[in-house]
Amino acid sequence: MTRGLIGNAMITAQSGAGIMTPPPGTEVNETRQTANLTGEVLNEVKSWNERKNDDTIHIEVTTLSTTQFEVAFWLFPNHRKGCTMYKWTLYDHGRALQSAFWRNDAAVLRLAGAADLPHDLYPDSVPWVAFLRVLDAPREGGEGMIDQQITPYSYVGQEVWVAGSEQVTVPAGTFSALKVTAKVDITTIMPNWPRFVLQVIKPVIPKNTLYFEAASPYRLLKQEGTTFVGGPEVTTELIRFYTAEAPPVTPVAAAPAGQLIAKP
């Protein structure tokens, strides 16, 4: 059995079962991702946020199969954009198989002749909530840019903007939603290409469409698109959300009158 502590949540990995308990009173969101072509369920995710001093820890526990699951967390500063730290681990039958760690070191990762990395960096892997964080405001007309580090000295940007609002129905219910579009900024991938060539390529770049609840806490309701360049078209939907309760306490049997219970 392995145990680890992320924020105030305890992880237990044993016999292939991933158990992670959020603090009581925390809202937990559950989403399901399916392949558009086959309808196959690709994964199910439980996610929640925890406050840690002046930062927010976003935590995701992803079930991939009956024996494999992932645990990931992102440390977000509350007073500026970008990500401070990221950690991901893949488990199989409760045994860690792979792990990745990332820290925002834009200030020190400088290569002669290369463009400086943006200070509001994110790792290559980002949760959907990051696309809401980069907007100047979660409202119609809001826009921003998410910069993802893909090598120690390079990054790719995605343009993010609110394309409107509409009603969205998912398994968790019907909501008024902000329609957010995210599209790769081709100039960050091919910075030395002529501008007129990039303008020709730009219309065919794939995009992701995300629907966030229009009011606080701005839950992710739905995502449509690909999870990586060249990947299959997928749809992610909010299944349910609920408030975590305190774990049950095992009652201790009362001792007969006059008899003491020995402490272990």
PDB file of C-alpha atoms in Angstrom:
ATOM      1  CA  MET A   1       0.000   0.000   0.000  1.00  0.00           C
ATOM      2  CA  THR A   2       1.242   3.498  -0.790  1.00  0.00           C
ATOM      3  CA  ARG A   3       0.100   6.702   0.801  1.00  0.00           C
ATOM      4  CA  GLY A   4       0.720  10.307  -0.112  1.00  0.00           C
ATOM      5  CA  LEU A   5      -0.603  13.684   0.939  1.00  0.00           C
ATOM      6  CA  ILE A   6      -1.661  16.354  -1.566  1.00  0.00           C
ATOM      7  CA  GLY A   7      -3.100  19.456   0.055  1.00  0.00           C
ATOM      8  CA  ASN A   8      -5.478  18.121   2.709  1.00  0.00           C
ATOM      9  CA  ALA A   9      -6.487  15.051   0.697  1.00  0.00           C
ATOM     10  CA  MET A  10      -5.186  11.590   1.449  1.00  0.00           C
ATOM     11  CA  ILE A  11      -4.382   9.134  -1.363  1.00  0.00           C
ATOM     12  CA  THR A  12      -4.458   5.397  -0.803  1.00  0.00           C
ATOM     13  CA  ALA A  13      -3.413   3.022  -3.576  1.00  0.00           C
ATOM     14  CA  GLN A  14      -3.942  -0.629  -2.759  1.00  0.00           C
ATOM     15  CA  SER A  15      -4.820  -3.693  -4.832  1.00  0.00           C
ATOM     16  CA  GLY A  16      -5.536  -1.597  -7.906  1.00  0.00           C
ATOM     17  CA  ALA A  17      -8.113   0.597  -6.181  1.00  0.00           C
ATOM     18  CA  GLY A  18      -7.436   4.325  -6.108  1.00  0.00           C
ATOM     19  CA  ILE A  19      -8.978   6.065  -3.156  1.00  0.00           C
ATOM     20  CA  MET A  20      -8.562   9.777  -2.618  1.00  0.00           C
ATOM     21  CA  THR A  21     -10.658  11.583  -0.075  1.00  0.00           C
ATOM     22  CA  PRO A  22     -11.211  15.344  -0.477  1.00  0.00           C
ATOM     23  CA  PRO A  23     -11.681  17.435   2.660  1.00  0.00           C
ATOM     24  CA  PRO A  24     -15.270  17.544   3.985  1.00  0.00           C
ATOM     25  CA  GLY A  25     -17.282  20.399   2.498  1.00  0.00           C
ATOM     26  CA  THR A  26     -15.321  20.403  -0.788  1.00  0.00           C
ATOM     27  CA  GLU A  27     -17.272  20.269  -4.050  1.00  0.00           C
ATOM     28  CA  VAL A  28     -16.312  17.290  -6.222  1.00  0.00           C
ATOM     29  CA  ASN A  29     -17.033  17.198  -9.958  1.00  0.00           C
ATOM     30  CA  GLU A  30     -17.248  13.946 -11.917  1.00  0.00           C
ATOM     31  CA  THR A  31     -16.805  13.898 -15.705  1.00  0.00           C
ATOM     32  CA  ARG A  32     -16.811  11.174 -18.331  1.00  0.00           C
ATOM     33  CA  GLN A  33     -14.899  11.284 -21.643  1.00  0.00           C
ATOM     34  CA  THR A  34     -16.016   9.244 -24.664  1.00  0.00           C
ATOM     35  CA  ALA A  35     -14.661   8.758 -28.187  1.00  0.00           C
ATOM     36  CA  ASN A  36     -17.007  10.375 -30.726  1.00  0.00           C
ATOM     37  CA  LEU A  37     -16.381   7.713 -33.378  1.00  0.00           C
ATOM     38  CA  THR A  38     -17.083   4.618 -31.268  1.00  0.00           C
ATOM     39  CA  GLY A  39     -18.843   5.906 -28.150  1.00  0.00           C
ATOM     40  CA  GLU A  40     -16.224   4.087 -26.045  1.00  0.00           C
ATOM     41  CA  VAL A  41     -15.673   5.470 -22.553  1.00  0.00           C
ATOM     42  CA  LEU A  42     -12.036   6.575 -22.387  1.00  0.00           C
ATOM     43  CA  ASN A  43     -11.889   7.718 -18.779  1.00  0.00           C
ATOM     44  CA  GLU A  44     -13.808   9.072 -15.820  1.00  0.00           C
ATOM     45  CA  VAL A  45     -12.423  11.881 -13.669  1.00  0.00           C
ATOM     46  CA  LYS A  46     -13.090  13.122 -10.139  1.00  0.00           C
ATOM     47  CA  SER A  47     -11.755  16.639  -9.604  1.00  0.00           C
ATOM     48  CA  TRP A  48     -11.819  19.312  -6.921  1.00  0.00           C
ATOM     49  CA  ASN A  49      -9.938  22.383  -5.674  1.00  0.00           C
ATOM     50  CA  GLU A  50      -8.253  23.004  -2.341  1.00  0.00           C
ATOM     51  CA  ARG A  51      -7.040  26.345  -1.017  1.00  0.00           C
ATOM     52  CA  LYS A  52      -3.444  26.416   0.255  1.00  0.00           C
ATOM     53  CA  ASN A  53      -2.386  29.823   1.609  1.00  0.00           C
ATOM     54  CA  ASP A  54      -2.369  32.104  -1.467  1.00  0.00           C
ATOM     55  CA  ASP A  55      -2.575  29.225  -3.940  1.00  0.00           C
ATOM     56  CA  THR A  56      -5.179  26.807  -5.254  1.00  0.00           C
ATOM     57  CA  ILE A  57      -4.436  23.110  -5.709  1.00  0.00           C
ATOM     58  CA  HIS A  58      -6.483  21.499  -8.483  1.00  0.00           C
ATOM     59  CA  ILE A  59      -6.614  17.718  -8.045  1.00  0.00           C
ATOM     60  CA  GLU A  60      -7.779  15.070 -10.517  1.00  0.00           C
ATOM     61  CA  VAL A  61      -8.149  11.319 -10.035  1.00  0.00           C
ATOM     62  CA  THR A  62      -8.682   9.638 -13.415  1.00  0.00           C
ATOM     63  CA  THR A  63      -9.946   6.072 -13.781  1.00  0.00           C
ATOM     64  CA  LEU A  64      -8.641   4.532 -17.025  1.00  0.00           C
ATOM     65  CA  SER A  65      -9.635   0.869 -16.564  1.00  0.00           C
ATOM     66  CA  THR A  66     -10.465  -1.616 -13.845  1.00  0.00           C
ATOM     67  CA  THR A  67      -6.797  -1.723 -12.795  1.00  0.00           C
ATOM     68  CA  GLN A  68      -5.261   1.596 -13.881  1.00  0.00           C
ATOM     69  CA  PHE A  69      -5.787   5.127 -12.606  1.00  0.00           C
ATOM     70  CA  GLU A  70      -3.933   8.444 -12.562  1.00  0.00           C
ATOM     71  CA  VAL A  71      -3.495  11.033  -9.834  1.00  0.00           C
ATOM     72  CA  ALA A  72      -2.464  14.573 -10.815  1.00  0.00           C
ATOM     73  CA  PHE A  73      -2.326  17.980  -9.182  1.00  0.00           C
ATOM     74  CA  TRP A  74      -1.629  21.514 -10.391  1.00  0.00           C
ATOM     75  CA  LEU A  75      -0.595  24.341  -8.051  1.00  0.00           C
ATOM     76  CA  PHE A  76      -2.128  27.619  -9.261  1.00  0.00           C
ATOM     77  CA  PRO A  77      -1.230  31.030  -7.781  1.00  0.00           C
ATOM     78  CA  ASN A  78      -4.401  32.971  -6.966  1.00  0.00           C
ATOM     79  CA  HIS A  79      -3.025  36.436  -7.721  1.00  0.00           C
ATOM     80  CA  ARG A  80      -1.536  35.835 -11.154  1.00  0.00           C
ATOM     81  CA  LYS A  81      -1.940  33.574 -14.164  1.00  0.00           C
ATOM     82  CA  GLY A  82       0.085  30.465 -14.944  1.00  0.00           C
ATOM     83  CA  CYS A  83       0.967  27.347 -12.971  1.00  0.00           C
ATOM     84  CA  THR A  84       3.629  26.959 -10.278  1.00  0.00           C
ATOM     85  CA  MET A  85       3.944  23.186 -10.041  1.00  0.00           C
ATOM     86  CA  TYR A  86       2.510  19.983 -11.553  1.00  0.00           C
ATOM     87  CA  LYS A  87       2.773  16.306 -10.545  1.00  0.00           C
ATOM     88  CA  TRP A  88       1.289  13.228 -12.257  1.00  0.00           C
ATOM     89  CA  THR A  89       1.493   9.505 -11.430  1.00  0.00           C
ATOM     90  CA  LEU A  90       0.063   6.478 -13.247  1.00  0.00           C
ATOM     91  CA  TYR A  91      -0.882   3.447 -11.140  1.00  0.00           C
ATOM     92  CA  ASP A  92      -1.670  -0.146 -12.075  1.00  0.00           C
ATOM     93  CA  HIS A  93      -3.027  -2.495  -9.390  1.00  0.00           C
ATOM     94  CA  GLY A  94      -1.968   0.154  -6.872  1.00  0.00           C
ATOM     95  CA  ARG A  95       1.653   0.115  -8.091  1.00  0.00           C
ATOM     96  CA  ALA A  96       3.172   3.318  -9.497  1.00  0.00           C
ATOM     97  CA  LEU A  97       4.241   2.772 -13.133  1.00  0.00           C
ATOM     98  CA  GLN A  98       5.153   6.235 -14.384  1.00  0.00           C
ATOM     99  CA  SER A  99       5.495   9.683 -12.904  1.00  0.00           C
ATOM    100  CA  ALA A 100       6.152  13.230 -14.115  1.00  0.00           C
ATOM    101  CA  PHE A 101       7.042  16.425 -12.267  1.00  0.00           C
ATOM    102  CA  TRP A 102       7.126  19.994 -13.602  1.00  0.00           C
ATOM    103  CA  ARG A 103       7.996  23.323 -12.036  1.00  0.00           C
ATOM    104  CA  ASN A 104       7.685  26.769 -13.586  1.00  0.00           C
ATOM    105  CA  ASP A 105      11.329  27.732 -14.117  1.00  0.00           C
ATOM    106  CA  ALA A 106      10.803  30.278 -16.910  1.00  0.00           C
ATOM    107  CA  ALA A 107      13.049  32.779 -15.146  1.00  0.00           C
ATOM    108  CA  VAL A 108      16.120  30.502 -15.266  1.00  0.00           C
ATOM    109  CA  LEU A 109      15.552  28.436 -18.421  1.00  0.00           C
ATOM    110  CA  ARG A 110      17.181  30.755 -20.918  1.00  0.00           C
ATOM    111  CA  LEU A 111      18.916  29.599 -24.098  1.00  0.00           C
ATOM    112  CA  ALA A 112      21.060  31.926 -26.206  1.00  0.00           C
ATOM    113  CA  GLY A 113      19.248  32.808 -29.424  1.00  0.00           C
ATOM    114  CA  ALA A 114      15.903  31.370 -28.271  1.00  0.00           C
ATOM    115  CA  ALA A 115      12.836  33.366 -27.273  1.00  0.00           C
ATOM    116  CA  ASP A 116      12.313  33.789 -23.531  1.00  0.00           C
ATOM    117  CA  LEU A 117       9.638  31.570 -22.005  1.00  0.00           C
ATOM    118  CA  PRO A 118       6.501  33.400 -20.775  1.00  0.00           C
ATOM    119  CA  HIS A 119       6.290  33.710 -17.001  1.00  0.00           C
ATOM    120  CA  ASP A 120       2.638  32.587 -16.970  1.00  0.00           C
ATOM    121  CA  LEU A 121       3.586  29.082 -18.157  1.00  0.00           C
ATOM    122  CA  TYR A 122       1.598  25.888 -17.795  1.00  0.00           C
ATOM    123  CA  PRO A 123       2.930  22.340 -18.225  1.00  0.00           C
ATOM    124  CA  ASP A 124       2.183  20.429 -21.420  1.00  0.00           C
ATOM    125  CA  SER A 125      -0.699  18.732 -19.612  1.00  0.00           C
ATOM    126  CA  VAL A 126      -3.339  21.127 -18.284  1.00  0.00           C
ATOM    127  CA  PRO A 127      -6.795  20.578 -16.792  1.00  0.00           C
ATOM    128  CA  TRP A 128      -9.799  22.129 -18.536  1.00  0.00           C
ATOM    129  CA  VAL A 129     -10.163  24.637 -15.682  1.00  0.00           C
ATOM    130  CA  ALA A 130      -6.932  26.281 -16.883  1.00  0.00           C
ATOM    131  CA  PHE A 131      -8.710  27.506 -20.021  1.00  0.00           C
ATOM    132  CA  LEU A 132     -11.109  29.446 -17.799  1.00  0.00           C
ATOM    133  CA  ARG A 133      -8.279  30.837 -15.646  1.00  0.00           C
ATOM    134  CA  VAL A 134      -6.511  32.516 -18.573  1.00  0.00           C
ATOM    135  CA  LEU A 135      -9.526  34.630 -19.570  1.00  0.00           C
ATOM    136  CA  ASP A 136      -9.385  38.262 -18.527  1.00  0.00           C
ATOM    137  CA  ALA A 137     -12.918  37.677 -17.191  1.00  0.00           C
ATOM    138  CA  PRO A 138     -15.382  34.725 -17.350  1.00  0.00           C
ATOM    139  CA  ARG A 139     -17.954  36.593 -19.490  1.00  0.00           C
ATOM    140  CA  GLU A 140     -18.921  37.130 -23.105  1.00  0.00           C
ATOM    141  CA  GLY A 141     -16.056  38.909 -24.847  1.00  0.00           C
ATOM    142  CA  GLY A 142     -13.444  37.505 -22.466  1.00  0.00           C
ATOM    143  CA  GLU A 143     -10.184  36.355 -24.037  1.00  0.00           C
ATOM    144  CA  GLY A 144      -6.680  35.227 -23.143  1.00  0.00           C
ATOM    145  CA  MET A 145      -3.732  33.013 -24.028  1.00  0.00           C
ATOM    146  CA  ILE A 146      -2.575  29.761 -22.447  1.00  0.00           C
ATOM    147  CA  ASP A 147       1.149  29.024 -22.871  1.00  0.00           C
ATOM    148  CA  GLN A 148       2.155  25.354 -22.492  1.00  0.00           C
ATOM    149  CA  GLN A 149       5.800  24.348 -22.143  1.00  0.00           C
ATOM    150  CA  ILE A 150       6.573  21.456 -24.528  1.00  0.00           C
ATOM    151  CA  THR A 151      10.397  21.249 -24.197  1.00  0.00           C
ATOM    152  CA  PRO A 152      12.811  22.765 -21.660  1.00  0.00           C
ATOM    153  CA  TYR A 153      13.278  25.788 -23.945  1.00  0.00           C
ATOM    154  CA  SER A 154      10.111  26.059 -26.034  1.00  0.00           C
ATOM    155  CA  TYR A 155       6.367  26.421 -25.645  1.00  0.00           C
ATOM    156  CA  VAL A 156       3.146  26.468 -27.647  1.00  0.00           C
ATOM    157  CA  GLY A 157       0.384  29.005 -27.151  1.00  0.00           C
ATOM    158  CA  GLN A 158      -3.363  28.585 -27.441  1.00  0.00           C
ATOM    159  CA  GLU A 159      -5.731  31.460 -28.093  1.00  0.00           C
ATOM    160  CA  VAL A 160      -8.765  31.281 -25.800  1.00  0.00           C
ATOM    161  CA  TRP A 161     -11.922  33.361 -26.126  1.00  0.00           C
ATOM    162  CA  VAL A 162     -15.589  33.326 -25.092  1.00  0.00           C
ATOM    163  CA  ALA A 163     -17.596  32.779 -28.288  1.00  0.00           C
ATOM    164  CA  GLY A 164     -21.026  33.361 -26.718  1.00  0.00           C
ATOM    165  CA  SER A 165     -23.480  31.738 -24.337  1.00  0.00           C
ATOM    166  CA  GLU A 166     -26.157  29.054 -24.686  1.00  0.00           C
ATOM    167  CA  GLN A 167     -28.107  26.399 -22.812  1.00  0.00           C
ATOM    168  CA  VAL A 168     -26.263  23.105 -22.404  1.00  0.00           C
ATOM    169  CA  THR A 169     -27.689  19.776 -21.240  1.00  0.00           C
ATOM    170  CA  VAL A 170     -25.389  17.131 -19.776  1.00  0.00           C
ATOM    171  CA  PRO A 171     -26.035  14.158 -17.449  1.00  0.00           C
ATOM    172  CA  ALA A 172     -25.634  16.521 -14.460  1.00  0.00           C
ATOM    173  CA  GLY A 173     -28.491  18.751 -15.685  1.00  0.00           C
ATOM    174  CA  THR A 174     -29.277  21.756 -17.884  1.00  0.00           C
ATOM    175  CA  PHE A 175     -27.273  24.949 -17.408  1.00  0.00           C
ATOM    176  CA  SER A 176     -26.707  28.395 -18.879  1.00  0.00           C
ATOM    177  CA  ALA A 177     -23.172  28.138 -20.234  1.00  0.00           C
ATOM    178  CA  LEU A 178     -20.330  30.224 -21.597  1.00  0.00           C
ATOM    179  CA  LYS A 179     -19.031  28.790 -24.868  1.00  0.00           C
ATOM    180  CA  VAL A 180     -15.224  28.982 -24.774  1.00  0.00           C
ATOM    181  CA  THR A 181     -13.071  28.256 -27.831  1.00  0.00           C
ATOM    182  CA  ALA A 182      -9.382  27.298 -27.647  1.00  0.00           C
ATOM    183  CA  LYS A 183      -7.155  27.154 -30.709  1.00  0.00           C
ATOM    184  CA  VAL A 184      -3.399  26.666 -31.140  1.00  0.00           C
ATOM    185  CA  ASP A 185      -1.541  29.864 -32.008  1.00  0.00           C
ATOM    186  CA  ILE A 186       0.399  28.695 -35.048  1.00  0.00           C
ATOM    187  CA  THR A 187       2.923  31.535 -34.709  1.00  0.00           C
ATOM    188  CA  THR A 188       4.272  29.988 -31.484  1.00  0.00           C
ATOM    189  CA  ILE A 189       4.935  26.684 -33.266  1.00  0.00           C
ATOM    190  CA  MET A 190       6.459  28.176 -36.441  1.00  0.00           C
ATOM    191  CA  PRO A 191       7.787  31.578 -35.344  1.00  0.00           C
ATOM    192  CA  ASN A 192      10.114  31.926 -38.350  1.00  0.00           C
ATOM    193  CA  TRP A 193       7.563  31.152 -41.065  1.00  0.00           C
ATOM    194  CA  PRO A 194       6.276  34.018 -43.252  1.00  0.00           C
ATOM    195  CA  ARG A 195       3.104  35.608 -41.899  1.00  0.00           C
ATOM    196  CA  PHE A 196       1.138  35.124 -45.131  1.00  0.00           C
ATOM    197  CA  VAL A 197       1.813  31.361 -44.998  1.00  0.00           C
ATOM    198  CA  LEU A 198       0.637  31.168 -41.385  1.00  0.00           C
ATOM    199  CA  GLN A 199      -2.562  33.013 -42.286  1.00  0.00           C
ATOM    200  CA  VAL A 200      -3.298  30.330 -44.901  1.00  0.00           C
ATOM    201  CA  ILE A 201      -2.708  27.524 -42.392  1.00  0.00           C
ATOM    202  CA  LYS A 202      -4.568  29.113 -39.466  1.00  0.00           C
ATOM    203  CA  PRO A 203      -8.171  28.352 -40.601  1.00  0.00           C
ATOM    204  CA  VAL A 204      -7.517  24.578 -40.696  1.00  0.00           C
ATOM    205  CA  ILE A 205      -5.984  24.345 -37.222  1.00  0.00           C
ATOM    206  CA  PRO A 206      -8.265  22.160 -35.025  1.00  0.00           C
ATOM    207  CA  LYS A 207      -9.901  23.723 -31.998  1.00  0.00           C
ATOM    208  CA  ASN A 208     -11.525  22.709 -28.742  1.00  0.00           C
ATOM    209  CA  THR A 209     -14.926  23.963 -27.622  1.00  0.00           C
ATOM    210  CA  LEU A 210     -15.576  24.098 -23.891  1.00  0.00           C
ATOM    211  CA  TYR A 211     -18.773  24.960 -22.063  1.00  0.00           C
ATOM    212  CA  PHE A 212     -18.456  26.398 -18.565  1.00  0.00           C
ATOM    213  CA  GLU A 213     -21.356  27.207 -16.275  1.00  0.00           C
ATOM    214  CA  ALA A 214     -22.088  30.919 -16.748  1.00  0.00           C
ATOM    215  CA  ALA A 215     -22.180  31.637 -13.000  1.00  0.00           C
ATOM    216  CA  SER A 216     -19.792  30.879 -10.141  1.00  0.00           C
ATOM    217  CA  PRO A 217     -18.289  28.312  -9.520  1.00  0.00           C
ATOM    218  CA  TYR A 218     -18.049  28.060 -13.352  1.00  0.00           C
ATOM    219  CA  ARG A 219     -18.075  24.266 -13.512  1.00  0.00           C
ATOM    220  CA  LEU A 220     -16.850  22.594 -16.710  1.00  0.00           C
ATOM    221  CA  LEU A 221     -20.025  21.211 -18.288  1.00  0.00           C
ATOM    222  CA  LYS A 222     -18.809  19.894 -21.617  1.00  0.00           C
ATOM    223  CA  GLN A 223     -15.769  19.720 -23.923  1.00  0.00           C
ATOM    224  CA  GLU A 224     -15.699  18.843 -27.626  1.00  0.00           C
ATOM    225  CA  GLY A 225     -12.564  18.384 -29.728  1.00  0.00           C
ATOM    226  CA  THR A 226      -9.235  16.557 -29.384  1.00  0.00           C
ATOM    227  CA  THR A 227      -7.099  16.180 -26.284  1.00  0.00           C
ATOM    228  CA  PHE A 228      -3.866  16.409 -28.292  1.00  0.00           C
ATOM    229  CA  VAL A 229      -2.800  17.260 -31.855  1.00  0.00           C
ATOM    230  CA  GLY A 230      -3.753  14.398 -34.172  1.00  0.00           C
ATOM    231  CA  GLY A 231      -5.762  12.669 -31.458  1.00  0.00           C
ATOM    232  CA  PRO A 232      -9.308  11.329 -31.816  1.00  0.00           C
ATOM    233  CA  GLU A 233     -12.359  13.557 -31.467  1.00  0.00           C
ATOM    234  CA  VAL A 234     -13.746  13.207 -27.945  1.00  0.00           C
ATOM    235  CA  THR A 235     -16.542  14.593 -25.803  1.00  0.00           C
ATOM    236  CA  THR A 236     -16.254  15.215 -22.074  1.00  0.00           C
ATOM    237  CA  GLU A 237     -19.416  15.771 -19.997  1.00  0.00           C
ATOM    238  CA  LEU A 238     -20.188  16.575 -16.381  1.00  0.00           C
ATOM    239  CA  ILE A 239     -21.890  13.540 -14.864  1.00  0.00           C
ATOM    240  CA  ARG A 240     -22.588  14.929 -11.402  1.00  0.00           C
ATOM    241  CA  PHE A 241     -21.277  17.199  -8.663  1.00  0.00           C
ATOM    242  CA  TYR A 242     -21.614  16.891  -4.926  1.00  0.00           C
ATOM    243  CA  THR A 243     -20.168  18.051  -1.614  1.00  0.00           C
ATOM    244  CA  ALA A 244     -17.695  15.697   0.034  1.00  0.00           C
ATOM    245  CA  GLU A 245     -18.653  14.471   3.465  1.00  0.00           C
ATOM    246  CA  ALA A 246     -16.476  13.455   6.384  1.00  0.00           C
ATOM    247  CA  PRO A 247     -15.459   9.765   6.210  1.00  0.00           C
ATOM    248  CA  PRO A 248     -17.556   7.482   8.421  1.00  0.00           C
ATOM    249  CA  VAL A 249     -16.210   6.841  11.899  1.00  0.00           C
ATOM    250  CA  THR A 250     -16.030   3.210  12.993  1.00  0.00           C
ATOM    251  CA  PRO A 251     -17.992   2.940  16.228  1.00  0.00           C
ATOM    252  CA  VAL A 252     -16.228   1.496  19.255  1.00  0.00           C
ATOM    253  CA  ALA A 253     -18.183  -1.123  21.149  1.00  0.00           C
ATOM    254  CA  ALA A 254     -19.105  -0.029  24.659  1.00  0.00           C
ATOM    255  CA  ALA A 255     -17.387  -1.983  27.443  1.00  0.00           C
ATOM    256  CA  PRO A 256     -19.454  -3.725  30.094  1.00  0.00           C
ATOM    257  CA  ALA A 257     -19.898  -1.784  33.313  1.00  0.00           C
ATOM    258  CA  GLY A 258     -16.748  -1.835  35.405  1.00  0.00           C
ATOM    259  CA  GLN A 259     -14.546  -3.127  32.544  1.00  0.00           C
ATOM    260  CA  LEU A 260     -11.811  -1.016  30.971  1.00  0.00           C
ATOM    261  CA  ILE A 261     -10.874  -1.057  27.287  1.00  0.00           C
ATOM    262  CA  ALA A 262      -7.162  -1.549  26.795  1.00  0.00           C
ATOM    263  CA  LYS A 263      -5.495   0.998  24.530  1.00  0.00           C
ATOM    264  CA  PRO A 264      -3.345  -0.430  21.712  1.00  0.00           C
TER     265      PRO A 264
END
